[in-house]
Amino acid sequence: MASAASVTTLADEVNCPICQGTLREPVTIDCGHNFCRSCLTRYCETLGLESEDSLSCPLCKEPFRPGSFRPNWQLASVVENIERLKLVSAQGTEEEHACQEHGEKIYFFCEDDEAQLCVVCHAAAEHRNHTVRFLEDAAGPYREQIQKCLKCLRREREEIQEVQSRENKRIQVLLDIRSTLIRCETRKCRKPEAVSPELGQRIRDFPQQAVPLQREMKMFLEKLRFELDYEPAHLSLDPLTSHPKLLLSEDHQRARFSYKWQSSPDNLQRFDRATCVLAYEGFTGGRHTWVVSVDLAHGGSCTVGVVSEDVQRKGELRLRPEEGVWAVRLAWGFVSALGSFPTRLALEEQPQQVRVSLDYEVGWVTFANAVTQEHIYTFTASFARKVFPFFGLWGRGSSFSLIS
């Protein structure tokens, strides 16, 4: 029986470069790249070209005609077999941790729908633009929100008890009817003080306030991560690690992608397959932050984040936390968090400048729009080795620069 890890590895090989999901009705264009038929059709419609006009491949920029799609039946058969393997590998999953609809083990939690998701649910279109996290990561903020709610309830209970105590004292006075009547002959009995309108309204409104409190607590936790005392990192790119297709500026503050290979001597530090580069500076502790300005050509992409010092430099590099990579990818029209399963993010606008913040001890790698301060994504990790700022480029004309 195929293991879950091997099935995941196979599934990564049949992802669509446009939607980052499993290929559906795969088609091949003149340059040999494969895409979902629907994704490539929308790509052509977005550019508004007629069938006799030509446009460029989203990956390699080679020209092709919209009417030249060729169904890749062999690849479609491979995708179908991988889907079957996913179902087989899930048969051993315990029922209490399995998706009722698909039978897959539950790994994720959709915060928009407040639903638990399996791998198949996670890949579905209905959750593609939602905020999806691993179950354990999603549980943490909710535990803190519950503690916050309990504190609020305790405060409300104490105030109610104070009011009850005052009223009990007044009731004790009224129980002594004889004494009360005697006092009433000489003066009017003071009317018992009523519960303040403000406290009464707060008590009535609390059930309605409990629901938005969760949302407010989530926003507070995200904002707190940006208000911590991070130290600005003064970075420079390390040419000894740079892939030969990356052109570095003389001051090592900028990089540009080129299909022409540079004359770079091979060494153990250099990436030879992934078009990436590391910074000179690495970190073994503390809180650090830096800003990357991204300039993407039509169809290009840029990857930013941090990697462990022992990350694989030779051969294929899988961009996910299990391989020592915590990063996000900015591509033409969308941003993806490169977790164990790539997650396409729903943002208010495409960021042109990305702030990366590292808290080594806590284990946070946080990404935000450096202009609007909109939170993009946060990884949670346990760092045991030195980590380095990490950058990747793909696509003619794509570039990035470090902002001091």
mmCIF file with all atom_site columns, C-alpha atoms in Angstrom, residues 266-377:
data_model
loop_
_atom_site.group_PDB
_atom_site.id
_atom_site.type_symbol
_atom_site.label_atom_id
_atom_site.label_alt_id
_atom_site.label_comp_id
_atom_site.label_asym_id
_atom_site.label_entity_id
_atom_site.label_seq_id
_atom_site.pdbx_PDB_ins_code
_atom_site.Cartn_x
_atom_site.Cartn_y
_atom_site.Cartn_z
_atom_site.occupancy
_atom_site.B_iso_or_equiv
_atom_site.pdbx_formal_charge
_atom_site.auth_seq_id
_atom_site.auth_comp_id
_atom_site.auth_asym_id
_atom_site.auth_atom_id
_atom_site.pdbx_PDB_model_num
ATOM 1   C CA . ASP A 1 266 ? 30.407 25.212 -8.668  1.00 0.00 ? 266 ASP A CA 1
ATOM 2   C CA . ASN A 1 267 ? 30.665 24.842 -4.890  1.00 0.00 ? 267 ASN A CA 1
ATOM 3   C CA . LEU A 1 268 ? 28.821 23.120 -2.058  1.00 0.00 ? 268 LEU A CA 1
ATOM 4   C CA . GLN A 1 269 ? 26.963 26.286 -1.068  1.00 0.00 ? 269 GLN A CA 1
ATOM 5   C CA . ARG A 1 270 ? 25.505 27.101 -4.520  1.00 0.00 ? 270 ARG A CA 1
ATOM 6   C CA . PHE A 1 271 ? 21.978 26.113 -5.613  1.00 0.00 ? 271 PHE A CA 1
ATOM 7   C CA . ASP A 1 272 ? 22.218 24.206 -8.908  1.00 0.00 ? 272 ASP A CA 1
ATOM 8   C CA . ARG A 1 273 ? 18.516 23.451 -9.644  1.00 0.00 ? 273 ARG A CA 1
ATOM 9   C CA . ALA A 1 274 ? 16.424 25.941 -7.666  1.00 0.00 ? 274 ALA A CA 1
ATOM 10  C CA . THR A 1 275 ? 16.928 29.513 -8.924  1.00 0.00 ? 275 THR A CA 1
ATOM 11  C CA . CYS A 1 276 ? 17.547 30.855 -5.411  1.00 0.00 ? 276 CYS A CA 1
ATOM 12  C CA . VAL A 1 277 ? 20.042 32.835 -3.359  1.00 0.00 ? 277 VAL A CA 1
ATOM 13  C CA . LEU A 1 278 ? 20.661 33.288 0.397   1.00 0.00 ? 278 LEU A CA 1
ATOM 14  C CA . ALA A 1 279 ? 21.744 36.305 2.393   1.00 0.00 ? 279 ALA A CA 1
ATOM 15  C CA . TYR A 1 280 ? 25.228 36.460 3.916   1.00 0.00 ? 280 TYR A CA 1
ATOM 16  C CA . GLU A 1 281 ? 23.708 36.988 7.325   1.00 0.00 ? 281 GLU A CA 1
ATOM 17  C CA . GLY A 1 282 ? 22.124 34.153 9.291   1.00 0.00 ? 282 GLY A CA 1
ATOM 18  C CA . PHE A 1 283 ? 20.426 34.079 12.697  1.00 0.00 ? 283 PHE A CA 1
ATOM 19  C CA . THR A 1 284 ? 20.565 31.759 15.712  1.00 0.00 ? 284 THR A CA 1
ATOM 20  C CA . GLY A 1 285 ? 18.315 33.849 17.939  1.00 0.00 ? 285 GLY A CA 1
ATOM 21  C CA . GLY A 1 286 ? 16.511 37.160 18.438  1.00 0.00 ? 286 GLY A CA 1
ATOM 22  C CA . ARG A 1 287 ? 13.801 39.011 16.489  1.00 0.00 ? 287 ARG A CA 1
ATOM 23  C CA . HIS A 1 288 ? 14.731 40.381 13.056  1.00 0.00 ? 288 HIS A CA 1
ATOM 24  C CA . THR A 1 289 ? 12.866 42.023 10.174  1.00 0.00 ? 289 THR A CA 1
ATOM 25  C CA . TRP A 1 290 ? 13.660 43.043 6.589   1.00 0.00 ? 290 TRP A CA 1
ATOM 26  C CA . VAL A 1 291 ? 11.751 44.346 3.551   1.00 0.00 ? 291 VAL A CA 1
ATOM 27  C CA . VAL A 1 292 ? 11.889 42.991 -0.013  1.00 0.00 ? 292 VAL A CA 1
ATOM 28  C CA . SER A 1 293 ? 10.696 45.052 -2.997  1.00 0.00 ? 293 SER A CA 1
ATOM 29  C CA . VAL A 1 294 ? 9.379  42.757 -5.755  1.00 0.00 ? 294 VAL A CA 1
ATOM 30  C CA . ASP A 1 295 ? 9.179  43.601 -9.476  1.00 0.00 ? 295 ASP A CA 1
ATOM 31  C CA . LEU A 1 296 ? 7.583  40.787 -11.517 1.00 0.00 ? 296 LEU A CA 1
ATOM 32  C CA . ALA A 1 297 ? 7.473  40.617 -15.284 1.00 0.00 ? 297 ALA A CA 1
ATOM 33  C CA . HIS A 1 298 ? 4.334  39.213 -16.928 1.00 0.00 ? 298 HIS A CA 1
ATOM 34  C CA . GLY A 1 299 ? 4.032  35.639 -15.667 1.00 0.00 ? 299 GLY A CA 1
ATOM 35  C CA . GLY A 1 300 ? 7.069  35.764 -13.340 1.00 0.00 ? 300 GLY A CA 1
ATOM 36  C CA . SER A 1 301 ? 7.262  34.830 -9.651  1.00 0.00 ? 301 SER A CA 1
ATOM 37  C CA . CYS A 1 302 ? 9.317  35.642 -6.553  1.00 0.00 ? 302 CYS A CA 1
ATOM 38  C CA . THR A 1 303 ? 9.762  33.551 -3.385  1.00 0.00 ? 303 THR A CA 1
ATOM 39  C CA . VAL A 1 304 ? 10.788 35.101 -0.036  1.00 0.00 ? 304 VAL A CA 1
ATOM 40  C CA . GLY A 1 305 ? 11.247 33.608 3.423   1.00 0.00 ? 305 GLY A CA 1
ATOM 41  C CA . VAL A 1 306 ? 13.859 31.836 5.571   1.00 0.00 ? 306 VAL A CA 1
ATOM 42  C CA . VAL A 1 307 ? 15.606 28.445 5.307   1.00 0.00 ? 307 VAL A CA 1
ATOM 43  C CA . SER A 1 308 ? 17.626 26.234 7.619   1.00 0.00 ? 308 SER A CA 1
ATOM 44  C CA . GLU A 1 309 ? 21.394 26.298 7.053   1.00 0.00 ? 309 GLU A CA 1
ATOM 45  C CA . ASP A 1 310 ? 21.339 22.605 6.064   1.00 0.00 ? 310 ASP A CA 1
ATOM 46  C CA . VAL A 1 311 ? 18.710 23.106 3.336   1.00 0.00 ? 311 VAL A CA 1
ATOM 47  C CA . GLN A 1 312 ? 19.340 21.048 0.191   1.00 0.00 ? 312 GLN A CA 1
ATOM 48  C CA . ARG A 1 313 ? 21.457 23.019 -2.305  1.00 0.00 ? 313 ARG A CA 1
ATOM 49  C CA . LYS A 1 314 ? 21.925 20.365 -5.002  1.00 0.00 ? 314 LYS A CA 1
ATOM 50  C CA . GLY A 1 315 ? 19.140 18.819 -7.052  1.00 0.00 ? 315 GLY A CA 1
ATOM 51  C CA . GLU A 1 316 ? 15.451 19.547 -6.696  1.00 0.00 ? 316 GLU A CA 1
ATOM 52  C CA . LEU A 1 317 ? 14.417 21.651 -3.684  1.00 0.00 ? 317 LEU A CA 1
ATOM 53  C CA . ARG A 1 318 ? 10.899 21.204 -2.324  1.00 0.00 ? 318 ARG A CA 1
ATOM 54  C CA . LEU A 1 319 ? 9.716  24.486 -0.845  1.00 0.00 ? 319 LEU A CA 1
ATOM 55  C CA . ARG A 1 320 ? 7.924  23.420 2.337   1.00 0.00 ? 320 ARG A CA 1
ATOM 56  C CA . PRO A 1 321 ? 8.628  23.410 6.099   1.00 0.00 ? 321 PRO A CA 1
ATOM 57  C CA . GLU A 1 322 ? 9.488  19.699 6.182   1.00 0.00 ? 322 GLU A CA 1
ATOM 58  C CA . GLU A 1 323 ? 12.517 20.508 3.982   1.00 0.00 ? 323 GLU A CA 1
ATOM 59  C CA . GLY A 1 324 ? 13.590 23.469 6.154   1.00 0.00 ? 324 GLY A CA 1
ATOM 60  C CA . VAL A 1 325 ? 11.881 26.181 4.047   1.00 0.00 ? 325 VAL A CA 1
ATOM 61  C CA . TRP A 1 326 ? 9.321  28.682 5.384   1.00 0.00 ? 326 TRP A CA 1
ATOM 62  C CA . ALA A 1 327 ? 8.329  30.958 2.502   1.00 0.00 ? 327 ALA A CA 1
ATOM 63  C CA . VAL A 1 328 ? 5.578  32.580 0.428   1.00 0.00 ? 328 VAL A CA 1
ATOM 64  C CA . ARG A 1 329 ? 5.483  32.894 -3.362  1.00 0.00 ? 329 ARG A CA 1
ATOM 65  C CA . LEU A 1 330 ? 4.308  36.025 -5.183  1.00 0.00 ? 330 LEU A CA 1
ATOM 66  C CA . ALA A 1 331 ? 3.228  35.258 -8.729  1.00 0.00 ? 331 ALA A CA 1
ATOM 67  C CA . TRP A 1 332 ? 1.228  36.891 -11.485 1.00 0.00 ? 332 TRP A CA 1
ATOM 68  C CA . GLY A 1 333 ? -2.067 37.783 -9.824  1.00 0.00 ? 333 GLY A CA 1
ATOM 69  C CA . PHE A 1 334 ? -1.861 35.680 -6.641  1.00 0.00 ? 334 PHE A CA 1
ATOM 70  C CA . VAL A 1 335 ? 0.153  34.895 -3.486  1.00 0.00 ? 335 VAL A CA 1
ATOM 71  C CA . SER A 1 336 ? 0.644  31.387 -2.029  1.00 0.00 ? 336 SER A CA 1
ATOM 72  C CA . ALA A 1 337 ? 1.911  30.183 1.347   1.00 0.00 ? 337 ALA A CA 1
ATOM 73  C CA . LEU A 1 338 ? 4.308  27.283 0.694   1.00 0.00 ? 338 LEU A CA 1
ATOM 74  C CA . GLY A 1 339 ? 3.286  24.969 3.532   1.00 0.00 ? 339 GLY A CA 1
ATOM 75  C CA . SER A 1 340 ? 3.101  21.188 3.413   1.00 0.00 ? 340 SER A CA 1
ATOM 76  C CA . PHE A 1 341 ? 0.349  21.866 0.871   1.00 0.00 ? 341 PHE A CA 1
ATOM 77  C CA . PRO A 1 342 ? 0.546  25.229 -0.997  1.00 0.00 ? 342 PRO A CA 1
ATOM 78  C CA . THR A 1 343 ? -2.280 27.540 0.110   1.00 0.00 ? 343 THR A CA 1
ATOM 79  C CA . ARG A 1 344 ? -3.483 30.317 -2.171  1.00 0.00 ? 344 ARG A CA 1
ATOM 80  C CA . LEU A 1 345 ? -4.164 33.425 -0.035  1.00 0.00 ? 345 LEU A CA 1
ATOM 81  C CA . ALA A 1 346 ? -6.984 35.958 -0.373  1.00 0.00 ? 346 ALA A CA 1
ATOM 82  C CA . LEU A 1 347 ? -5.475 39.445 0.025   1.00 0.00 ? 347 LEU A CA 1
ATOM 83  C CA . GLU A 1 348 ? -6.956 42.894 -0.428  1.00 0.00 ? 348 GLU A CA 1
ATOM 84  C CA . GLU A 1 349 ? -4.191 43.813 -2.886  1.00 0.00 ? 349 GLU A CA 1
ATOM 85  C CA . GLN A 1 350 ? -1.082 42.290 -4.481  1.00 0.00 ? 350 GLN A CA 1
ATOM 86  C CA . PRO A 1 351 ? 1.905  43.382 -2.322  1.00 0.00 ? 351 PRO A CA 1
ATOM 87  C CA . GLN A 1 352 ? 4.777  45.178 -4.042  1.00 0.00 ? 352 GLN A CA 1
ATOM 88  C CA . GLN A 1 353 ? 6.884  45.259 -0.880  1.00 0.00 ? 353 GLN A CA 1
ATOM 89  C CA . VAL A 1 354 ? 6.923  42.355 1.591   1.00 0.00 ? 354 VAL A CA 1
ATOM 90  C CA . ARG A 1 355 ? 8.091  42.600 5.194   1.00 0.00 ? 355 ARG A CA 1
ATOM 91  C CA . VAL A 1 356 ? 9.554  39.367 6.588   1.00 0.00 ? 356 VAL A CA 1
ATOM 92  C CA . SER A 1 357 ? 9.756  39.147 10.415  1.00 0.00 ? 357 SER A CA 1
ATOM 93  C CA . LEU A 1 358 ? 11.580 36.336 12.232  1.00 0.00 ? 358 LEU A CA 1
ATOM 94  C CA . ASP A 1 359 ? 11.169 35.531 15.934  1.00 0.00 ? 359 ASP A CA 1
ATOM 95  C CA . TYR A 1 360 ? 13.683 32.712 16.434  1.00 0.00 ? 360 TYR A CA 1
ATOM 96  C CA . GLU A 1 361 ? 12.814 31.772 20.030  1.00 0.00 ? 361 GLU A CA 1
ATOM 97  C CA . VAL A 1 362 ? 9.027  31.860 19.600  1.00 0.00 ? 362 VAL A CA 1
ATOM 98  C CA . GLY A 1 363 ? 9.272  30.195 16.178  1.00 0.00 ? 363 GLY A CA 1
ATOM 99  C CA . TRP A 1 364 ? 7.331  32.745 14.096  1.00 0.00 ? 364 TRP A CA 1
ATOM 100 C CA . VAL A 1 365 ? 8.033  33.640 10.463  1.00 0.00 ? 365 VAL A CA 1
ATOM 101 C CA . THR A 1 366 ? 5.560  36.404 9.613   1.00 0.00 ? 366 THR A CA 1
ATOM 102 C CA . PHE A 1 367 ? 4.895  38.047 6.238   1.00 0.00 ? 367 PHE A CA 1
ATOM 103 C CA . ALA A 1 368 ? 3.092  41.370 5.774   1.00 0.00 ? 368 ALA A CA 1
ATOM 104 C CA . ASN A 1 369 ? 2.474  44.001 3.103   1.00 0.00 ? 369 ASN A CA 1
ATOM 105 C CA . ALA A 1 370 ? 5.146  46.575 4.023   1.00 0.00 ? 370 ALA A CA 1
ATOM 106 C CA . VAL A 1 371 ? 3.043  49.427 2.563   1.00 0.00 ? 371 VAL A CA 1
ATOM 107 C CA . THR A 1 372 ? -0.477 48.684 3.908   1.00 0.00 ? 372 THR A CA 1
ATOM 108 C CA . GLN A 1 373 ? 0.634  46.562 6.936   1.00 0.00 ? 373 GLN A CA 1
ATOM 109 C CA . GLU A 1 374 ? -1.883 43.880 5.847   1.00 0.00 ? 374 GLU A CA 1
ATOM 110 C CA . HIS A 1 375 ? -0.978 40.507 7.344   1.00 0.00 ? 375 HIS A CA 1
ATOM 111 C CA . ILE A 1 376 ? -0.156 37.924 4.672   1.00 0.00 ? 376 ILE A CA 1
ATOM 112 C CA . TYR A 1 377 ? 0.738  34.693 6.514   1.00 0.00 ? 377 TYR A CA 1
#
